[in-house]
Amino acid sequence: MSVPFRSRLSTRVAFAASAVALFFVLLTGGGAWLVTRTLIAQQVNGLLQTEAILRAERVSDLLDGVIANFHALAANTVVANALVDSVGRETYLQPLLADVSQVNNLPAEAVVTDFQGRVLVASNPAVQVPAEWVAEAVAEGMVRARLETDASGPLLMVAEPVIYANTRSPEGALVWRLPLRQVVARSSSGRGAGIGELRVGGNDAQEHYHLPFGDILDEDRHPLVAEAPVMLTRLSLPFSMSVRVGVEQAFLDASLDRLRSFLLFIGAVATLLVVIVSLLVGRRLTRKLSRLTSAASSFSFAASDRRVFETKGDDEIAQLGGAFASMVERLDRAYHDLEGRSHTMLSNVVRDLQRSNEELEQFAYVASHDLRQPLRTVRSYITLVEQSLLGKLDPESTEFMDFIRSGVTRMDALITDLLAYSRVGRATQDAPVDIAEAVQMALRDLGAQIEESAAIISVASPLPVVQGDAGETTRLFQNLIGNALKYRGSSPLQIVISCQDRGLDWEFMVQDNGIGIPPEHAERIFGIFQRLHARDEYEGTGIGLAICRKMVERHGGHIWVEPTPGGGAAFHFTRPK
Amino acid sequence: MQAQERAYDLLLVEDDLGDAGLVKIALRRGQFDVRLHHVKDGDDALAFLRDRESPRPHLVLLDLNLPGRSGHEVLEEIKSDAELKTIPVVVLSTSEAQRDVVKAYFLGANSFVSKPMDVEDFTNAIHVIETYWFRTIQLMD
């Protein structure tokens, strides 16, 4: 017997386990996802921070180098002498300034001013110098820096006081400027993960310059940004300068996507494993149960061993199998007990039946022997008396003697019939009997009576083959047809023999148009020695129908009579198939 | 005739006096000189047969329905006795039951005759027995 997949226990176990597994996978997967995402974000942040710092250091290294160069130049006597030697300015300083303007491959421009900030010599005449600011720096004797702008963008301008050797005081200034865009361009080689810019704050706090290292940093596109200030060792700047590095969200998303795929993969594999394992475990359980089920449904007490219920292990199913086995054993014991008892009862019944049969046989023997002997004596000696009194008896006495003789004859006939009745079903051999044949035999035996009564007998066909004794079946039809012949009326006799299929039984019918049977006697006529007519009207002992009933009932059928429309009788009897 | 010149001894074992009377009448009406010895039960029959004083019968007519020892037992006794078993035994019984007939022949009965109901038939049956056992068999000696 197979259980539909949906309602199998293994399916349910697997389903429940999978649901639980899925819950935990989602829980731990979600947790891992959140934690790892944070970690990755932090890592990316750290990476950006490092990159920003590295870039800022590079920028400051470049700038420090430039500052150091110009500082050395400011201390050069050529510059200091130029403050006072107007001839020397043009001759020496001019070429010197032109040389240093390409310091560190950066296009710097340098100017030498007097203490009031007036330009004495310039590497490029176009350079504008804020004289007042330079004068202040000279007056203070401090290096000053400021942010300038031109068409190329922000520029770093530095004023370096020049010490005149004779007075040992600042008498002028070396002013230089450097386009920061060039600095950024120089330091943008060796690109990192992120996209960066140098942010330069102007004198004005709101004014910022963004100098990209490569691609332009857009804070909308690059939400992850790290910033590191550019720190100069030799110069403090009056404006802020820092490096900002950012990455696109996609950079993070790619990692997170990988992480997500990885987690989903692990979760799917874990869930799948749980499903498979729980299916296997469930199948293991249900296989044992199925085995028990099939063992129980095909168990036969005669052929099977109760060990079919025993299952390995000590789990509940094994206990169930054990319980089955012991139940079967108890049932088997009870069954055998019952069988033994019923056998005893049956053999008692059989013995009783045998005894009763033997008694019946004894009765038949006694009837045939012991009852007939005195009868013969009476009859014989009546004859002898008659012979010895021949001619001496008056007519009345002769009549009396006739009564005695006919009484004895009838008694003998009764005994013979009683014996025939008691012998029904004894010494018979049941075999398939062709009813058509049995009817023909009966008709042949009744040939003389049929001829005498000029009866028209019709036999329906086909007639079936039934189980029974051939001689007995013939006698049955012979009795019924014989009755029809005997109890005929004044009209020409017609007898119909037919059969109908009644499902479990065959129903036979012998129908005549004779004198019929009053309905009130319909049951009585089947009794032993029951007669409806005077002996001088119709002869017979009245045993025929009783014998018929015994023959019919011996095979589990029944016999009855119905009146026919023409006033005759229709005898019906059934015979189980 | 030779048969009529000598007398035959016949032992009738019959408890029913009516039937015994019928046998006597039949023998009297027959053509043989028969000395009838009548006993009423099996014990008397065997005593008669074993008695040296009594004549050895030429024929035993044995009824089956006897008081005490049954006819079948008497038959068995006679036919298992070396001295007696050559005496022909005709079973004369009311019974027509097959089992009685078969049993009688099985035990060694030489013939089985049912007692007819009618007195004439009865007499005829006895005459047939006489003729067969006293004439036909004797001629063959």
Tab-separated table of C-alpha atoms in Angstrom, chain B residues 22-109:
chain	number	residue	atom	x	y	z
B	22	LEU	CA	-44.147	-72.456	6.752
B	23	VAL	CA	-40.897	-74.340	6.103
B	24	LYS	CA	-42.414	-77.543	7.523
B	25	ILE	CA	-45.488	-77.145	5.290
B	26	ALA	CA	-43.312	-76.499	2.238
B	27	LEU	CA	-41.155	-79.575	2.963
B	28	ARG	CA	-44.179	-81.721	3.521
B	29	ARG	CA	-45.563	-80.648	0.164
B	30	GLY	CA	-42.204	-81.258	-1.560
B	31	GLN	CA	-40.964	-84.347	-3.308
B	32	PHE	CA	-38.044	-85.200	-0.995
B	33	ASP	CA	-37.922	-87.318	2.153
B	34	VAL	CA	-36.586	-84.791	4.586
B	35	ARG	CA	-35.966	-85.287	8.263
B	36	LEU	CA	-36.345	-81.812	9.690
B	37	HIS	CA	-34.371	-80.883	12.779
B	38	HIS	CA	-35.510	-77.543	14.153
B	39	VAL	CA	-33.529	-75.469	16.664
B	40	LYS	CA	-34.485	-71.977	17.836
B	41	ASP	CA	-31.141	-70.310	18.334
B	42	GLY	CA	-27.449	-70.366	17.388
B	43	ASP	CA	-26.207	-72.151	20.485
B	44	ASP	CA	-28.652	-75.034	19.969
B	45	ALA	CA	-27.662	-75.172	16.284
B	46	LEU	CA	-23.943	-75.483	17.060
B	47	ALA	CA	-24.644	-77.979	19.846
B	48	PHE	CA	-26.672	-80.075	17.410
B	49	LEU	CA	-23.934	-79.930	14.763
B	50	ARG	CA	-21.189	-80.897	17.192
B	51	ASP	CA	-23.182	-83.614	18.912
B	52	ARG	CA	-21.843	-87.018	17.810
B	53	GLU	CA	-25.217	-88.532	18.587
B	54	SER	CA	-27.189	-86.298	16.238
B	55	PRO	CA	-27.069	-86.893	12.454
B	56	ARG	CA	-24.835	-84.685	10.305
B	57	PRO	CA	-27.314	-82.578	8.257
B	58	HIS	CA	-27.160	-82.424	4.488
B	59	LEU	CA	-28.221	-78.780	4.565
B	60	VAL	CA	-28.600	-75.985	7.085
B	61	LEU	CA	-31.333	-73.355	6.640
B	62	LEU	CA	-30.217	-70.398	8.741
B	63	ASP	CA	-32.234	-67.355	9.718
B	64	LEU	CA	-30.180	-64.230	10.429
B	65	ASN	CA	-32.378	-62.644	13.064
B	66	LEU	CA	-31.847	-64.961	16.026
B	67	PRO	CA	-32.052	-64.399	19.764
B	68	GLY	CA	-28.623	-64.191	21.422
B	69	ARG	CA	-25.946	-65.193	18.948
B	70	SER	CA	-26.836	-63.731	15.537
B	71	GLY	CA	-27.174	-65.763	12.336
B	72	HIS	CA	-23.983	-64.210	10.978
B	73	GLU	CA	-22.034	-65.395	14.031
B	74	VAL	CA	-23.409	-68.893	13.721
B	75	LEU	CA	-22.495	-68.901	10.019
B	76	GLU	CA	-18.968	-67.753	10.798
B	77	GLU	CA	-18.612	-70.442	13.471
B	78	ILE	CA	-19.751	-73.195	11.117
B	79	LYS	CA	-17.567	-72.051	8.222
B	80	SER	CA	-14.449	-71.694	10.368
B	81	ASP	CA	-14.873	-75.178	11.833
B	82	ALA	CA	-12.882	-77.747	9.875
B	83	GLU	CA	-15.422	-80.496	10.635
B	84	LEU	CA	-18.511	-78.487	9.773
B	85	LYS	CA	-17.490	-76.178	6.991
B	86	THR	CA	-18.350	-78.606	4.207
B	87	ILE	CA	-22.028	-78.621	5.255
B	88	PRO	CA	-23.894	-76.293	2.852
B	89	VAL	CA	-25.587	-73.367	4.598
B	90	VAL	CA	-28.440	-71.481	2.942
B	91	VAL	CA	-29.280	-68.205	4.635
B	92	LEU	CA	-33.028	-67.688	4.673
B	93	SER	CA	-33.805	-64.190	5.818
B	94	THR	CA	-36.502	-61.526	5.777
B	95	SER	CA	-33.835	-58.959	5.125
B	96	GLU	CA	-33.097	-57.799	1.612
B	97	ALA	CA	-30.508	-55.350	2.801
B	98	GLN	CA	-27.414	-55.435	0.628
B	99	ARG	CA	-25.083	-55.421	3.613
B	100	ASP	CA	-26.715	-58.605	5.036
B	101	VAL	CA	-26.410	-60.378	1.705
B	102	VAL	CA	-22.798	-59.364	1.143
B	103	LYS	CA	-21.851	-60.202	4.719
B	104	ALA	CA	-23.439	-63.637	4.513
B	105	TYR	CA	-21.587	-64.539	1.323
B	106	PHE	CA	-18.388	-63.102	2.778
B	107	LEU	CA	-18.710	-65.392	5.800
B	108	GLY	CA	-19.129	-68.430	3.568
B	109	ALA	CA	-22.864	-68.808	3.022
